[in-house]
Coordinates of C-alpha atoms and ligand atoms in Angstrom, one line a residue:
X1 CA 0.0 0.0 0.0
X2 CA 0.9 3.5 -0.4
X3 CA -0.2 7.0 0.2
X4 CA 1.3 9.9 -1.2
X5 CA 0.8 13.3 -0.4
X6 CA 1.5 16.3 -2.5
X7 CA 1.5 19.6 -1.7
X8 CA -1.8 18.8 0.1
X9 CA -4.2 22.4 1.3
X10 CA -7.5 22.0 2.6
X11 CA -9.2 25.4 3.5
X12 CA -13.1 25.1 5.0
X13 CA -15.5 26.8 3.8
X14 CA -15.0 28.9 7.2
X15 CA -11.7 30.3 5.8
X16 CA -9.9 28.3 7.9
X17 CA -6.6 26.7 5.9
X18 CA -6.0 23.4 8.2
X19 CA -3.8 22.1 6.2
X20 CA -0.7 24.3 4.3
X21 CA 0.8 21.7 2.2
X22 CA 1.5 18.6 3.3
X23 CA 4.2 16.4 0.8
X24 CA 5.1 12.6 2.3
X25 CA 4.5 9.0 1.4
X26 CA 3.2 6.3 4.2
X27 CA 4.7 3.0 2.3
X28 CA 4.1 -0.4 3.1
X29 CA 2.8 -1.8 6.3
X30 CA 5.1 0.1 8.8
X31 CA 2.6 1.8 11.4
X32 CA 2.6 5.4 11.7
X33 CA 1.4 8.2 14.3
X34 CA 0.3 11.4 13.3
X35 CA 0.9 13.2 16.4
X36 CA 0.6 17.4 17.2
X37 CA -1.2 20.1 19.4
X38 CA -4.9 20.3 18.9
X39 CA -6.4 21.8 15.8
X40 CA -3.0 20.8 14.2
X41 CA -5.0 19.5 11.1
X42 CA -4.7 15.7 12.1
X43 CA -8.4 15.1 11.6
X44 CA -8.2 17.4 8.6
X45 CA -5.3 15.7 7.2
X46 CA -6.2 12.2 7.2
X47 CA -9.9 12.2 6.2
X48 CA -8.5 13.0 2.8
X49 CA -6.9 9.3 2.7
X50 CA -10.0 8.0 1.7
X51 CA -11.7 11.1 0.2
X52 CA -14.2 12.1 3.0
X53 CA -12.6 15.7 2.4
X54 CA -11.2 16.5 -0.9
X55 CA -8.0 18.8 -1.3
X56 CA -8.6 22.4 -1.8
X57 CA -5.2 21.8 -3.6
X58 CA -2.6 19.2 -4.1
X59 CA -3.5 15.5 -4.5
X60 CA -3.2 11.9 -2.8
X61 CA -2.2 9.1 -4.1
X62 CA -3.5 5.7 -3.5
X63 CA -1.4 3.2 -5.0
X64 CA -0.7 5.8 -7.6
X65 CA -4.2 6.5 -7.7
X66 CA -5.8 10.3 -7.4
X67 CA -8.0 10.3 -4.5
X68 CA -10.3 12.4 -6.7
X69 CA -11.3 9.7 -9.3
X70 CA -13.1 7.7 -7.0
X71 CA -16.1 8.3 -4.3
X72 CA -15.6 7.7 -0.7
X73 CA -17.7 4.4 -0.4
X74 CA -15.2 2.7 -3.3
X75 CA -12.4 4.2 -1.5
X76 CA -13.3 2.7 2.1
X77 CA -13.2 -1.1 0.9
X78 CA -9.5 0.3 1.1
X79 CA -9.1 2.8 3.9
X80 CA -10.9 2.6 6.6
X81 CA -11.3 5.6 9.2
X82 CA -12.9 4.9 12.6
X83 CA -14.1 8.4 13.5
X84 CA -12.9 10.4 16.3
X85 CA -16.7 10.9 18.0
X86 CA -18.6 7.8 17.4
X87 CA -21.7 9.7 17.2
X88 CA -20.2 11.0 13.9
X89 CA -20.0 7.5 12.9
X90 CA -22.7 5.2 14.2
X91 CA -26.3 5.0 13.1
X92 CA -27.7 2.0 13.3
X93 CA -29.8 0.1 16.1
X94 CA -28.2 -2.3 16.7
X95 CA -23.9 -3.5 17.2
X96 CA -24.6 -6.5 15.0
X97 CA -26.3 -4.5 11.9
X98 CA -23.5 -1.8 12.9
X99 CA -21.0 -4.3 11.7
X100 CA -22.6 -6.2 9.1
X101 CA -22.9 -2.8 7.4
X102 CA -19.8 -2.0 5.6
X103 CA -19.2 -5.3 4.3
X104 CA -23.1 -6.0 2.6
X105 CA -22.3 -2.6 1.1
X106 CA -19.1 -3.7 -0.7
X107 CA -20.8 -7.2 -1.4
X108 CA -18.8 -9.2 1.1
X109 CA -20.3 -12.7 1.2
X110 CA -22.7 -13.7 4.2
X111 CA -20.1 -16.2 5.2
X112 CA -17.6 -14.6 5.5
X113 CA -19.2 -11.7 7.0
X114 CA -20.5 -14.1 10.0
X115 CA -17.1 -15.6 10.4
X116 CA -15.8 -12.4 10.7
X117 CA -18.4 -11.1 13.4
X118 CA -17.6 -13.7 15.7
X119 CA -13.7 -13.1 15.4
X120 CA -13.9 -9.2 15.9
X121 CA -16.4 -9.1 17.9
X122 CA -14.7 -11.1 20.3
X123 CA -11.7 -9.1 19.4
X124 CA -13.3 -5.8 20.4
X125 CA -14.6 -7.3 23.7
X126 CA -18.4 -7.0 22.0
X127 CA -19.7 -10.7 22.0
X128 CA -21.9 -10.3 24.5
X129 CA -23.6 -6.6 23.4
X130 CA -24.3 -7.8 19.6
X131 CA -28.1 -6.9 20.0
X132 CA -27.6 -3.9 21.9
X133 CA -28.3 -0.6 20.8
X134 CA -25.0 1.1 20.0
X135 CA -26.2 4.6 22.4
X136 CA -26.4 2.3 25.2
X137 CA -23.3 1.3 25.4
X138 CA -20.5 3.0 27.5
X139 CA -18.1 5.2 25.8
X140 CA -15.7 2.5 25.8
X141 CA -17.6 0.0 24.2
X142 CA -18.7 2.9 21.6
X143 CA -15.4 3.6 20.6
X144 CA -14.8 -0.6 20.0
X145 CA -18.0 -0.6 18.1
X146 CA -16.7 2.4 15.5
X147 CA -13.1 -0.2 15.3
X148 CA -14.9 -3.0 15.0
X149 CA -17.7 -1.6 12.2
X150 CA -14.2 -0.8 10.0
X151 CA -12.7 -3.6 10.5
X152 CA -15.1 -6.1 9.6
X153 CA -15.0 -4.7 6.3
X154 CA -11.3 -5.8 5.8
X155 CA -9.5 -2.6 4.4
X156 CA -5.9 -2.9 3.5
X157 CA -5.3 0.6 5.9
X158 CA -7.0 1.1 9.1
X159 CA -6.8 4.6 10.4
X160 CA -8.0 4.9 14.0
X161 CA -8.8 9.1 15.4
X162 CA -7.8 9.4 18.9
X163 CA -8.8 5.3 19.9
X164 CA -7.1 5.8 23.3
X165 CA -9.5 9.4 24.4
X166 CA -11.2 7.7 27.3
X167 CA -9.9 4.8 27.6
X168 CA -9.0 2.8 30.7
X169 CA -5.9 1.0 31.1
X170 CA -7.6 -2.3 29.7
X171 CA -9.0 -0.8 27.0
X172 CA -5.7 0.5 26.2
X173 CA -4.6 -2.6 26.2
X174 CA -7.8 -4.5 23.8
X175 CA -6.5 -1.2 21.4
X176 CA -2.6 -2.7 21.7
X177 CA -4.1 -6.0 20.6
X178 CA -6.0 -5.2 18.0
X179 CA -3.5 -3.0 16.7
X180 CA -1.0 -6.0 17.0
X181 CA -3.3 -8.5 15.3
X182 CA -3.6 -5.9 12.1
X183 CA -0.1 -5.6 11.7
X184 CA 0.3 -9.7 11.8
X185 CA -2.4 -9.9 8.9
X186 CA -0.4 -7.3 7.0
X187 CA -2.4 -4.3 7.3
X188 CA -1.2 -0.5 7.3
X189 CA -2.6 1.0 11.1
X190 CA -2.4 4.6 11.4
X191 CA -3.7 6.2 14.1
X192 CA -3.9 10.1 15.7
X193 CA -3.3 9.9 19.3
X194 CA -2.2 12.4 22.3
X195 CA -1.4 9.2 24.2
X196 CA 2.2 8.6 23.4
X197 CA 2.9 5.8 25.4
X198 CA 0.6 4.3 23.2
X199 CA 2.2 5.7 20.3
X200 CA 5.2 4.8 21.2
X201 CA 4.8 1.2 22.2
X202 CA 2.6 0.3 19.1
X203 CA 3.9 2.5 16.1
X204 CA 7.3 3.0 14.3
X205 CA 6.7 6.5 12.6
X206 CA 5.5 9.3 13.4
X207 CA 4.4 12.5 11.6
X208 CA 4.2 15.7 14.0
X209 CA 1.9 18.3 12.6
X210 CA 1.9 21.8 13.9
X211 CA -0.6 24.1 12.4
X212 CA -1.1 22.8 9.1
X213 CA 2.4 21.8 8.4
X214 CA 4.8 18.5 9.0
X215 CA 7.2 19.4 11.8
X216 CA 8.7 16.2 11.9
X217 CA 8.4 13.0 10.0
X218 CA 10.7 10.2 10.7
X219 CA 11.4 7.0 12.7
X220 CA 9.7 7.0 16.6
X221 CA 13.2 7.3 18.2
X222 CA 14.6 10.3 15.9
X223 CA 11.3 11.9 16.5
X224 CA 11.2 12.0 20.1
X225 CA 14.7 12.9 20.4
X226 CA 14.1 16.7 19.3
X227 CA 11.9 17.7 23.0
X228 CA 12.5 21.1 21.9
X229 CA 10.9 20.8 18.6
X230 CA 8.0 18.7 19.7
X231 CA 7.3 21.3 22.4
X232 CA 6.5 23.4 19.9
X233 CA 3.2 21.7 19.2
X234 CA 3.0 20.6 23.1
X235 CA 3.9 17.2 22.6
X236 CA 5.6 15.7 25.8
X237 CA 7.4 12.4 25.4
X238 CA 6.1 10.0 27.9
X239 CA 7.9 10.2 31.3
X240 CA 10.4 7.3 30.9
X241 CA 11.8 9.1 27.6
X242 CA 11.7 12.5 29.5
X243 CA 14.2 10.9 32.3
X244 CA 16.6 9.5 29.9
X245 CA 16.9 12.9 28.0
X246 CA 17.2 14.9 31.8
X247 CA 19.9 12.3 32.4
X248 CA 21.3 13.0 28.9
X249 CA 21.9 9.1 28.6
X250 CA 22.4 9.8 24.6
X251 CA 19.6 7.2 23.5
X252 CA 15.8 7.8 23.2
X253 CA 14.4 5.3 25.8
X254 CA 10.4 4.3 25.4
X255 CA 10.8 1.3 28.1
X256 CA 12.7 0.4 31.6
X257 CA 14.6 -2.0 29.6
X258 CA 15.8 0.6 27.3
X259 CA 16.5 3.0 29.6
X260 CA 18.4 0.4 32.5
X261 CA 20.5 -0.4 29.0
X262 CA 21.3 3.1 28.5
X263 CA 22.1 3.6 31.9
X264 CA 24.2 0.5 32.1
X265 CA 26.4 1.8 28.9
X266 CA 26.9 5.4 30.0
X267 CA 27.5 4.3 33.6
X268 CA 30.2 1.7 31.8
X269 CA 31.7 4.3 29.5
X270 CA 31.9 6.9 32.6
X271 CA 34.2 4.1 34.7
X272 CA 36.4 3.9 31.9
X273 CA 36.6 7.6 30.9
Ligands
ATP301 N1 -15.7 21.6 9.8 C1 -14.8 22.6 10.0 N2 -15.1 23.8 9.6 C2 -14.2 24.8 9.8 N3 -13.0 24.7 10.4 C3 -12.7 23.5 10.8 C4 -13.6 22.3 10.7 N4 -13.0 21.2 11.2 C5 -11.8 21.6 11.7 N5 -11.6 23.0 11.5 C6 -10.5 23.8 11.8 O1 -9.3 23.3 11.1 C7 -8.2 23.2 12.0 C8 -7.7 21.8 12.1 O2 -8.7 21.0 12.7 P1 -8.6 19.4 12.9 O3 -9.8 18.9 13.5 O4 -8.1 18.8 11.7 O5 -7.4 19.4 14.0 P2 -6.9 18.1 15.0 O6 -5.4 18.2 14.9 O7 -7.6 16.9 14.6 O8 -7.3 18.6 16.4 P3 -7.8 17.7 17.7 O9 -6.6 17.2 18.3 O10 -8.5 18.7 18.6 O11 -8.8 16.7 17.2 C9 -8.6 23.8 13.3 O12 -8.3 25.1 13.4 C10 -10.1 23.6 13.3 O13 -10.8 24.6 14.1
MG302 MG1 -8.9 15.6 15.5

């Protein structure tokens, strides 16, 4: 799969230019962040990757593609985007007809698309809520019932808006998994998130937006190495990475392993200076 992204502007009708030109290609199945302040343009930004906004200029790319010669139902058995308010997203009565949804639409057998309730819905933690009405649910739940609607219809790219926003820790980690079983079936995940332990435990790139531009684009430990930069558009690294920085240990730690290593090498290097 891949996305590219050229010289990409999207003004509102408001005025408002949320996105200033935006040039970068997301290759492959290596997950990526889009990380940056709010009203940074992430939303903005990634709702053109399968055509629910349409550049005010520029282009994307889909496998070579123009975004603009197809609608945003044809593009969706492709990229699917799990909204950032569910409310914006769900609409039927019932979890079960919210997931068989998509796929009847893009003519996805009635085998397959039973075979593949039971898995996600297990998956998402929903087994047992398949007849309830989605506004009954908790927020959690609601937020697992926009995942699972997408990915029941099997798109090569998955692109999750802030999953983690009011989340508890296990529902952080039912996200980690299901994050972890796309990636083993070969799928592209990318998701917007102001959680970045999350981002950092279950992505490899990240792209920092700050007001309608890229700030930074590049591997999760390069990225996170430039505090300075990625104040600019209030990101904080999570605490761990903060302490290895403070203690100027040279290497940009996400875990106590990878910090206790960096610790062990300085401390090393230090008794043979
Ligand atoms: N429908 C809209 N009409 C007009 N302006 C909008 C609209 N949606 C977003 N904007 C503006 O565009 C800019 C980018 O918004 P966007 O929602 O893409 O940011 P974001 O990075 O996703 O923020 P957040 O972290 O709060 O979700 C903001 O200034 C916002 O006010
Ligand atoms: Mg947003």
């Amino acid at each position: 799969m891949k996305i590219e992204l050229k010289e990409l502007r999207h003004v509102y009708p408001t005025g408002e230019e949320a996105l200033k030109g935006i040039s970068t290609v997301i290759e492959g199945t290596e997950p990526v962040a889009i990380i940056g302040q709010n009203g940074a343009g992430k939303t903005t930004l990634v709702k053109h990757f399968n055509g629910i906004l349409r550049p005010s200029s520029g282009d994307v790319l889909l496998n070579g593609e123009s975004i603009k010669t197809r609608s945003t139902a044809q593009w969706s058995k492709l990229v699917g985007y799990v909204f950032q308010n569910p409310d914006d997203q769900l609409f039927l009565d019932s979890v079960k007809r919210e997931m068989e949804f998509g796929p009847r639409q893009v003519g996805m057998p009635e085998d397959k698309i039973a075979q593949r309730l039971k898995v996600i819905s297990e998956l998402c933690g929903l087994q047992d809520k398949l007849d309830m009405h989605p506004f009954d649910l908790t927020s959690t739940e609601k937020k697992f019932c926009t995942v699972a609607s997408v990915v029941m219809m099997d798109p090569e790219v998955v692109i999750f808006d802030e999953p983690t926003c009011g989340q508890d820790v296990r529902g952080n980690e039912r996200l980690s998994k299901i994050v972890q079983s796309l990636k083993d079936a070969g799928k592209l995940c990318i998701t917007i998130s102001h959680d970045m332990k999350f981002v950092v435990n279950n992505f490899e790139r990240a792209i920092v937006l700050y007001k309608g531009k890229i700030l930074l684009d590049g591997k999760m430990k390069d990225v996170f190495a430039q505090p300075d930069e990625l104040s600019k558009t209030f990101v904080s690294p999570p605490p761990i990475t903060r302490v290895a920085i403070g203690a100027e240990l040279g290497e940009t730690a996400f875990t106590i392993p990878e910090f206790m290593k960096a610790f062990d090498a300085k401390r090393g290097a230090a008794k043979h200076e």
